[in-house]
C-alpha cells in the first residue's frame, strides 16, 4: 500500500565555507567577526581548520554510557504530525462508536483524509460542495486526473468517514453513523502520540525497525478481566483495531456496575442483593431515552459512563449492537473534546556504550540501504530522510544520543587535569581558542562574565548520532551563537535560515501547522518539530544547507533557525558563545521570552552588571557595547520602579540575587529571571514577580508588597559612568591620536608622548584598530629617524672597513643631498626629536671631508697613510659620500703594489698560489699603469713557473724513469727561476738522493769487503722510492734473488719437514740451551774472563746472534761471534746432561722427578737421548721399534735438522762464495763446516794420542750394565728400552768430543764410528762374554756391521787380513797399484751380483767359517766402514787407509771430499785406535 507520490526533495543552496590560514585561525573571535558580514546572511557557515589542526579525541570512551532518545521520523515533521493527529482523532471517534477506521484507496493510492477534509472545509463544507458540485475541483486539487469521476468517490468517502465526525464537531445530531468499509480498505492503526510519551518500548523490539502502519488483518483479542481492560484498550489503540464478541460487552457491563464512587451506594446495593431474590442483572438498567427496561437484548451499555440506551432509541437508531467499546453521545463529546497533550521525545529503554551504539547504528544503515555504510551517497540519505518524515505509511524509528553532558564523561577535546594524557606535541590543543571548552570563556566572549557553568551553553554537550537521527528546527538559547565540531564519523547534514528570517519561518510553520501551535505556542523551543526545507523555501523562507564532515566546524549565528540530521554513526560536540555585537540581540530575546513566558537560561542583567563592575579591565569596544546596553537597562529599570512607586509599593529591601537559585527568583507570571529588582509579598514568600507583572503576584493590597533590588539607581548610574569613562577614555585617546597622525596641532608633541599613547593603548587593552597601527607607525618612524640621527652623529652605524680603506656602503645610508633634505624635513615630523640641532654640525663635517678628498684624489701618488686616515674620518660620517669609492680604489691599488713588491723580494716564499692570488687581486683593481706593469711581470713569472712545474712533474712521473743526467740538466735550468716551485725542489731532492744512492752502490760493489745482504736489501728498497733510472739496481736485485734461491736450497737441505726452526737456528750453535731448553734446570755456567771481555754483546737468542752477524764487519768477526756461541752451547749442554742424568740418582729429596715431554715421572719402557741425556716414555716420543744396538737416538728437541752428509753441504758454501754476498746463514754455514773439519782433526788426534785407550781401561774396571734392567725411584718402576753410553766410565774430553759430533748438523762417519766404539767399550751387547771380547780385541780386523744397526757375526781377523794382503799382492794392474800406494782410488760401480754378494757377506748370518770370495774385484767392492751407505752412480770415489790396515772406504762413508783426499792422508779409526772393534 503506497501513499500519493510526494515531490522529490530538492537540496537548498550551500552555505559559505571558510578555510582560514594559520594566522587567521589563531584568533577565533577575530576570524568569526571577520566572516560575520558574509555568514550571518545565511544563518550558518562551515569552517575547515588548517590541515594540520587535528586535536586528539580525549573523551573517556570506557565511562561513556548514555540513554538515547527515540525518534519516529514521520512524527517529527509538522505537517505529517498534523495529519497523524487528525487521523488519530478520526480513528478514536469511530472506535468510540464501536467501529474500526479503514482508509480507502482511490486510484490505487491511499486517500489523504486530512487534505480531503481541509479542501472541503475551504470550499465551504460538505453541503456547499455538494450543492455547487465542487467535488471535481477538489479531486484536481488533490492531484487526481480529471475526467474519471473521482469526485463522486471522494464525496462518498467523505460522507461515509468524515462527515459524521464533522457533524459531531459542530454539535449536531449524528445521522446513521454506521461505518461500512470496502474490502480493499486498509485498517488504520492510531499513533496515539500523547499517550505514548510515558510508555517505554519493549527490550525485545528492534530499535530501528521499518514497519508498515497499515495492516489488512488484525487478530482477535481474548476477553480479559476488567482490571486490565483500560491498559488493554490503550495497547490496542497503539497496535491497531480489534474485533470483540458481544459477550465482551456484556461482561464489561457486569463488571462496571461493581464500581461505586460513593460507599453508601455500594452499601445499599449489597443490602438489596441480600434481601431480594436473585434476578437478572440486565433488568436493573433502564433506557435513559424511553425510561423502559424492556427489550433487554436491544439495551446498549456505554463503556464510559455505564448509562443504558436502546439501540432503536438513539438518534439515529442503530441496527445492531456495535462491536468493541461504545460511547454514548455524552461520553463521545467529552472524549473527543479533550485538549491534545504536548508532543515530546521518549527515552529508549536501554543504555548504550559508544561501541554498542556504533554497532547498532552501522547495522541499521547497512541493512536499510542494503550496502556498506561508507558506500551510501549522502544525496541518497538526504532524499530518503525527507521522504520518510513526510509519509504516514512507513514508520522508521531511530535513536539519538543528544545533550550528553561532557562534564560527566569528558569532552572530546583535551582539557587540563583530566584522565586523558596529552602528548607534548598536542599540548597546544589544551589552550586553543577553538577548543570548545575554552571558546565560551575567552575574553572576547561575554559568556565568560556569567559565573555559573551552564551545561550545553558554557559547558559543551556531546552528540552521538546514527543514520536519520535528527535535530529539529530551533534557535539557540538567548539567541546566542553556537559552534559544533564533528570529532569523527559520518557527515552531519545541516539546514539553516538567517536571523532576519526567523519570524518569517515561525509564521510559515504556524500557518502550515496551526493545530500544533494551538496546543504548544512555544513548540519551536521544544526541538521536536521539523519541516521540509522545500516547503519553507516555497513559502519564501531562505534556507541553506551544508554537509559537515569530520574535523569541521559549523557556526550558527544569533536567532538563526537550524536543523538537520546525521548521515550515520558520528560523534559531535557543541557549545554556545556570545560576542559583543550580540548584546542588544540578547536583550531583545529576553523580552521575547517574557512574552512567551519562557524561562531564561541566565540573567542578562546580571551578566551586564558583572561586566560593568570590571569596567577598568574589559575591552574598550566591549565597554561601549556594555554602556549602550546598560543605558537601555537603566532607563527600563527606572521606568519600572517609577511604576511601582505609583502603585503604592513603599517597602524595599536590597538582596543579593546571585546567591539565590534561579527557580527562587523567577517571575511567577513570565518566568523571567529577576536580578535588578523583584516584587514579593508576605502571603507567599516563595513567589516573586518581575516589575512588569507586579500586579499579578497576589490580590493583597499593594502596600503589603516589597521591592527587592540588587542596586539602587544611584549605584547603577555610577556603574554606567565607569563604563562610560572606559569607553570615552578610548574616545579621548582616539582624538589625541588623530591630531598627532594628521599633524593638526600647532605645537608638536615630544616623542615620549607618542610612546606614552602607545603604552596607554596596550595597558588599557584598547582595540587593535587602524588608528593604533598608524600611531605605532608614526612612533616607529620617529624612533627610526631619531636613531638614524643619533647614528649619524655618533658615526657607529658601520664597523671599520680596514681592508677596503673605509666603511662599506649601505643601501640605508643617506647621501649628502639626502642629509641636507633630512635636516630640512625634520620640521615636518609630528613630533620633536632632540638630535635635530646636531645634524647641522654633521653637515659641516661632511663638507670638510669632501674638500680633503678632492685634494688627495688630484695627487698623482697619494700616500696610503693619508688615504687611510681620510677614510677613517669617514667612519664617523654615516652618510653616503661619493668620494669613498675612489678613495678605496686608490688605497687598494697602493696596498696591492706594496704586497707585490714584498713578495718579489722574498722568492723563497713566492709560490704559485701567491702569484695567482696577487693576480686575482690585481684583476679586481681599477686600471692603473703601475698596476698593469706589475701584473705583466707577475703573469710572465707565473707562466714560466707553471710550465716548469708541469715539465718537472712529467719528468718525475714518466715510466720508464729518466737518467740522472737528464734530470740534472733540467735542474740546472730551473734554479734560475725566482720563485718557490715544489716540483722543482722535489726534482732537486731526487737528483741528490740518486747521486747518493749510486755512490753507495758503487762503494758496495767496488770495495774490498763482501757486501752484507741487509745493506743490499736496504739499497734496493731505497731505490724503489727514487724516480730515476739506476743502472746498478738490476745487478743488486739479481744478487738478492740469488741469495734467496740459495737460502731456499739450504733450507731444503737442512730443515726437517714442517720444522718450526729457521735455517739460521739450525746452522748456528744453540744459544738457548742453558736458558730455554724445556728440560734444562741447571744454571748458566760461568764464562771465562776472556769470554766475558769479548762477549759484551747479548747473545741469548737467535735474533741477537743474527743481529750481531749482520752488523759484523767481516767474516772473521762473525766467526769469533759464532765461536763464542759454540762455547756457550757446549757449556750449557754439559750442564744440562749432568742435570738430566742426576734426575734418576738417589737423593735426599723424595719428590718424584719429571721427565719426558709430558713432565711426568719415569715409568715403564723409557728411552734416553744421547745428547741431552733426558729420559722419554716410549709412548710419548716417536721411537723406531727396530732400533738396534749401536744406533744413536736423539730426542725431538735435539734432532734439529736432516743432518745432510758433508758432500751435500760443501757445494752450498761454494755457491755462496760465488755469489759474494754476506748473510748470517752463510757465516753460520761456514762456521759449521770449519767446526766439522776441526772436529774430524780432533777425532784423528784423539786416536793418534791414545785418548780412546783410557776408555778400554775404564771399561775393564767398570761393571757391566744392562739396558733392560728394571729400576725403581720413589715407587716408580721403569727400564730403558735402548742401550745408551754410560757417563760414569767416560772421560770428559772424550764426552765433549762425542757431544760435539752429535751437535754437528752434518752426517759424519767418524761420529758414528766413535759412538759405536764408545758404546761397545762401555756397554757391550749382552750376547758377548768378557773372554770373547778379550780375544776379539787382541785381533786386528776390519769392522763389518749390518746397516740396520744389529750386531752380526764376526769374520776371522786372520783370514780377512790375509785375504786383503793377497788381494793387494796379486793385483797386477798398474793403475791399481798406483792407487793403493797413493791411498786414493776411484773405483767403478760394481754389478748387481756383487752388491748382493756383499750383502750376503755383511749379513748377520754370515759366519766366520763361511768361505770368502777370492776375486780381487769382489774384494774391492767391499767398503771397510761398518756404516757403509752403499752409494750408487756412474762413479763412486774410494779412499785407502794410509795406516796399518790399508783397507778401502767409500769417501762418502768416511766424510771425505775428493779434494781433501787428494791433499791429505787418511787414517781410519781402527788404525788410530787399535782397541776399536768394527764388529761392535
PDB file of N, CA, C and O in Angstrom, residues 430-455:
ATOM      1  N   UNK A 430      45.259  22.160  24.381  1.00  0.00           N
ATOM      2  CA  UNK A 430      44.657  22.434  25.685  1.00  0.00           C
ATOM      3  C   UNK A 430      44.222  23.883  25.801  1.00  0.00           C
ATOM      4  O   UNK A 430      43.218  24.192  26.443  1.00  0.00           O
ATOM      5  N   UNK A 431      44.982  24.780  25.208  1.00  0.00           N
ATOM      6  CA  UNK A 431      44.706  26.220  25.330  1.00  0.00           C
ATOM      7  C   UNK A 431      44.183  26.822  24.043  1.00  0.00           C
ATOM      8  O   UNK A 431      44.030  28.041  23.968  1.00  0.00           O
ATOM      9  N   UNK A 432      43.944  26.006  23.035  1.00  0.00           N
ATOM     10  CA  UNK A 432      43.475  26.547  21.766  1.00  0.00           C
ATOM     11  C   UNK A 432      42.113  27.205  21.927  1.00  0.00           C
ATOM     12  O   UNK A 432      41.232  26.717  22.643  1.00  0.00           O
ATOM     13  N   UNK A 433      41.937  28.343  21.270  1.00  0.00           N
ATOM     14  CA  UNK A 433      40.647  29.018  21.324  1.00  0.00           C
ATOM     15  C   UNK A 433      39.547  28.242  20.635  1.00  0.00           C
ATOM     16  O   UNK A 433      38.359  28.428  20.935  1.00  0.00           O
ATOM     17  N   UNK A 434      39.905  27.345  19.721  1.00  0.00           N
ATOM     18  CA  UNK A 434      38.899  26.528  19.023  1.00  0.00           C
ATOM     19  C   UNK A 434      38.536  25.283  19.813  1.00  0.00           C
ATOM     20  O   UNK A 434      37.694  24.502  19.372  1.00  0.00           O
ATOM     21  N   UNK A 435      39.203  25.061  20.927  1.00  0.00           N
ATOM     22  CA  UNK A 435      38.776  24.018  21.861  1.00  0.00           C
ATOM     23  C   UNK A 435      37.460  24.470  22.486  1.00  0.00           C
ATOM     24  O   UNK A 435      37.405  25.526  23.147  1.00  0.00           O
ATOM     25  N   UNK A 436      36.398  23.718  22.280  1.00  0.00           N
ATOM     26  CA  UNK A 436      35.062  24.178  22.686  1.00  0.00           C
ATOM     27  C   UNK A 436      34.930  24.338  24.185  1.00  0.00           C
ATOM     28  O   UNK A 436      33.962  24.950  24.646  1.00  0.00           O
ATOM     29  N   UNK A 437      35.854  23.806  24.951  1.00  0.00           N
ATOM     30  CA  UNK A 437      35.838  24.053  26.391  1.00  0.00           C
ATOM     31  C   UNK A 437      36.379  25.447  26.721  1.00  0.00           C
ATOM     32  O   UNK A 437      36.105  25.973  27.802  1.00  0.00           O
ATOM     33  N   UNK A 438      37.147  26.025  25.797  1.00  0.00           N
ATOM     34  CA  UNK A 438      37.750  27.341  26.030  1.00  0.00           C
ATOM     35  C   UNK A 438      36.978  28.470  25.368  1.00  0.00           C
ATOM     36  O   UNK A 438      36.963  29.594  25.879  1.00  0.00           O
ATOM     37  N   UNK A 439      36.331  28.186  24.236  1.00  0.00           N
ATOM     38  CA  UNK A 439      35.718  29.266  23.457  1.00  0.00           C
ATOM     39  C   UNK A 439      34.679  30.070  24.243  1.00  0.00           C
ATOM     40  O   UNK A 439      34.688  31.307  24.190  1.00  0.00           O
ATOM     41  N   UNK A 440      33.780  29.462  25.014  1.00  0.00           N
ATOM     42  CA  UNK A 440      32.768  30.286  25.708  1.00  0.00           C
ATOM     43  C   UNK A 440      33.361  31.203  26.772  1.00  0.00           C
ATOM     44  O   UNK A 440      32.703  32.173  27.168  1.00  0.00           O
ATOM     45  N   UNK A 441      34.540  30.910  27.259  1.00  0.00           N
ATOM     46  CA  UNK A 441      35.085  31.692  28.369  1.00  0.00           C
ATOM     47  C   UNK A 441      36.290  32.507  27.938  1.00  0.00           C
ATOM     48  O   UNK A 441      37.054  32.972  28.779  1.00  0.00           O
ATOM     49  N   UNK A 442      36.496  32.678  26.633  1.00  0.00           N
ATOM     50  CA  UNK A 442      37.556  33.574  26.182  1.00  0.00           C
ATOM     51  C   UNK A 442      37.175  35.015  26.496  1.00  0.00           C
ATOM     52  O   UNK A 442      36.003  35.345  26.714  1.00  0.00           O
ATOM     53  N   UNK A 443      38.175  35.871  26.511  1.00  0.00           N
ATOM     54  CA  UNK A 443      37.912  37.270  26.872  1.00  0.00           C
ATOM     55  C   UNK A 443      36.942  37.920  25.911  1.00  0.00           C
ATOM     56  O   UNK A 443      36.168  38.802  26.297  1.00  0.00           O
ATOM     57  N   UNK A 444      36.969  37.504  24.646  1.00  0.00           N
ATOM     58  CA  UNK A 444      36.084  38.133  23.666  1.00  0.00           C
ATOM     59  C   UNK A 444      34.655  37.632  23.759  1.00  0.00           C
ATOM     60  O   UNK A 444      33.770  38.168  23.093  1.00  0.00           O
ATOM     61  N   UNK A 445      34.401  36.592  24.549  1.00  0.00           N
ATOM     62  CA  UNK A 445      33.048  36.063  24.720  1.00  0.00           C
ATOM     63  C   UNK A 445      32.449  36.650  25.991  1.00  0.00           C
ATOM     64  O   UNK A 445      33.035  36.559  27.071  1.00  0.00           O
ATOM     65  N   UNK A 446      31.265  37.221  25.871  1.00  0.00           N
ATOM     66  CA  UNK A 446      30.636  37.835  27.045  1.00  0.00           C
ATOM     67  C   UNK A 446      30.122  36.775  28.003  1.00  0.00           C
ATOM     68  O   UNK A 446      29.831  37.085  29.164  1.00  0.00           O
ATOM     69  N   UNK A 447      29.992  35.523  27.543  1.00  0.00           N
ATOM     70  CA  UNK A 447      29.541  34.471  28.451  1.00  0.00           C
ATOM     71  C   UNK A 447      30.535  34.210  29.564  1.00  0.00           C
ATOM     72  O   UNK A 447      30.200  33.587  30.566  1.00  0.00           O
ATOM     73  N   UNK A 448      31.777  34.661  29.361  1.00  0.00           N
ATOM     74  CA  UNK A 448      32.774  34.447  30.418  1.00  0.00           C
ATOM     75  C   UNK A 448      32.436  35.233  31.673  1.00  0.00           C
ATOM     76  O   UNK A 448      32.969  34.942  32.755  1.00  0.00           O
ATOM     77  N   UNK A 449      31.544  36.222  31.564  1.00  0.00           N
ATOM     78  CA  UNK A 449      31.142  37.027  32.713  1.00  0.00           C
ATOM     79  C   UNK A 449      29.938  36.433  33.437  1.00  0.00           C
ATOM     80  O   UNK A 449      29.422  37.042  34.371  1.00  0.00           O
ATOM     81  N   UNK A 450      29.493  35.239  32.984  1.00  0.00           N
ATOM     82  CA  UNK A 450      28.448  34.514  33.715  1.00  0.00           C
ATOM     83  C   UNK A 450      29.152  33.561  34.666  1.00  0.00           C
ATOM     84  O   UNK A 450      29.967  32.741  34.251  1.00  0.00           O
ATOM     85  N   UNK A 451      28.824  33.677  35.928  1.00  0.00           N
ATOM     86  CA  UNK A 451      29.570  32.912  36.934  1.00  0.00           C
ATOM     87  C   UNK A 451      29.216  31.443  36.926  1.00  0.00           C
ATOM     88  O   UNK A 451      30.040  30.594  37.262  1.00  0.00           O
ATOM     89  N   UNK A 452      27.984  31.104  36.568  1.00  0.00           N
ATOM     90  CA  UNK A 452      27.545  29.712  36.640  1.00  0.00           C
ATOM     91  C   UNK A 452      28.008  28.954  35.398  1.00  0.00           C
ATOM     92  O   UNK A 452      28.163  29.523  34.316  1.00  0.00           O
ATOM     93  N   UNK A 453      28.224  27.634  35.574  1.00  0.00           N
ATOM     94  CA  UNK A 453      28.537  26.754  34.452  1.00  0.00           C
ATOM     95  C   UNK A 453      27.235  26.223  33.890  1.00  0.00           C
ATOM     96  O   UNK A 453      26.573  25.369  34.496  1.00  0.00           O
ATOM     97  N   UNK A 454      26.829  26.723  32.747  1.00  0.00           N
ATOM     98  CA  UNK A 454      25.567  26.340  32.134  1.00  0.00           C
ATOM     99  C   UNK A 454      25.847  25.195  31.180  1.00  0.00           C
ATOM    100  O   UNK A 454      26.551  25.359  30.181  1.00  0.00           O
ATOM    101  N   UNK A 455      25.307  24.030  31.507  1.00  0.00           N
ATOM    102  CA  UNK A 455      25.569  22.848  30.703  1.00  0.00           C
ATOM    103  C   UNK A 455      24.936  23.021  29.328  1.00  0.00           C
ATOM    104  O   UNK A 455      23.754  23.355  29.213  1.00  0.00           O
TER     105      UNK A 455
END
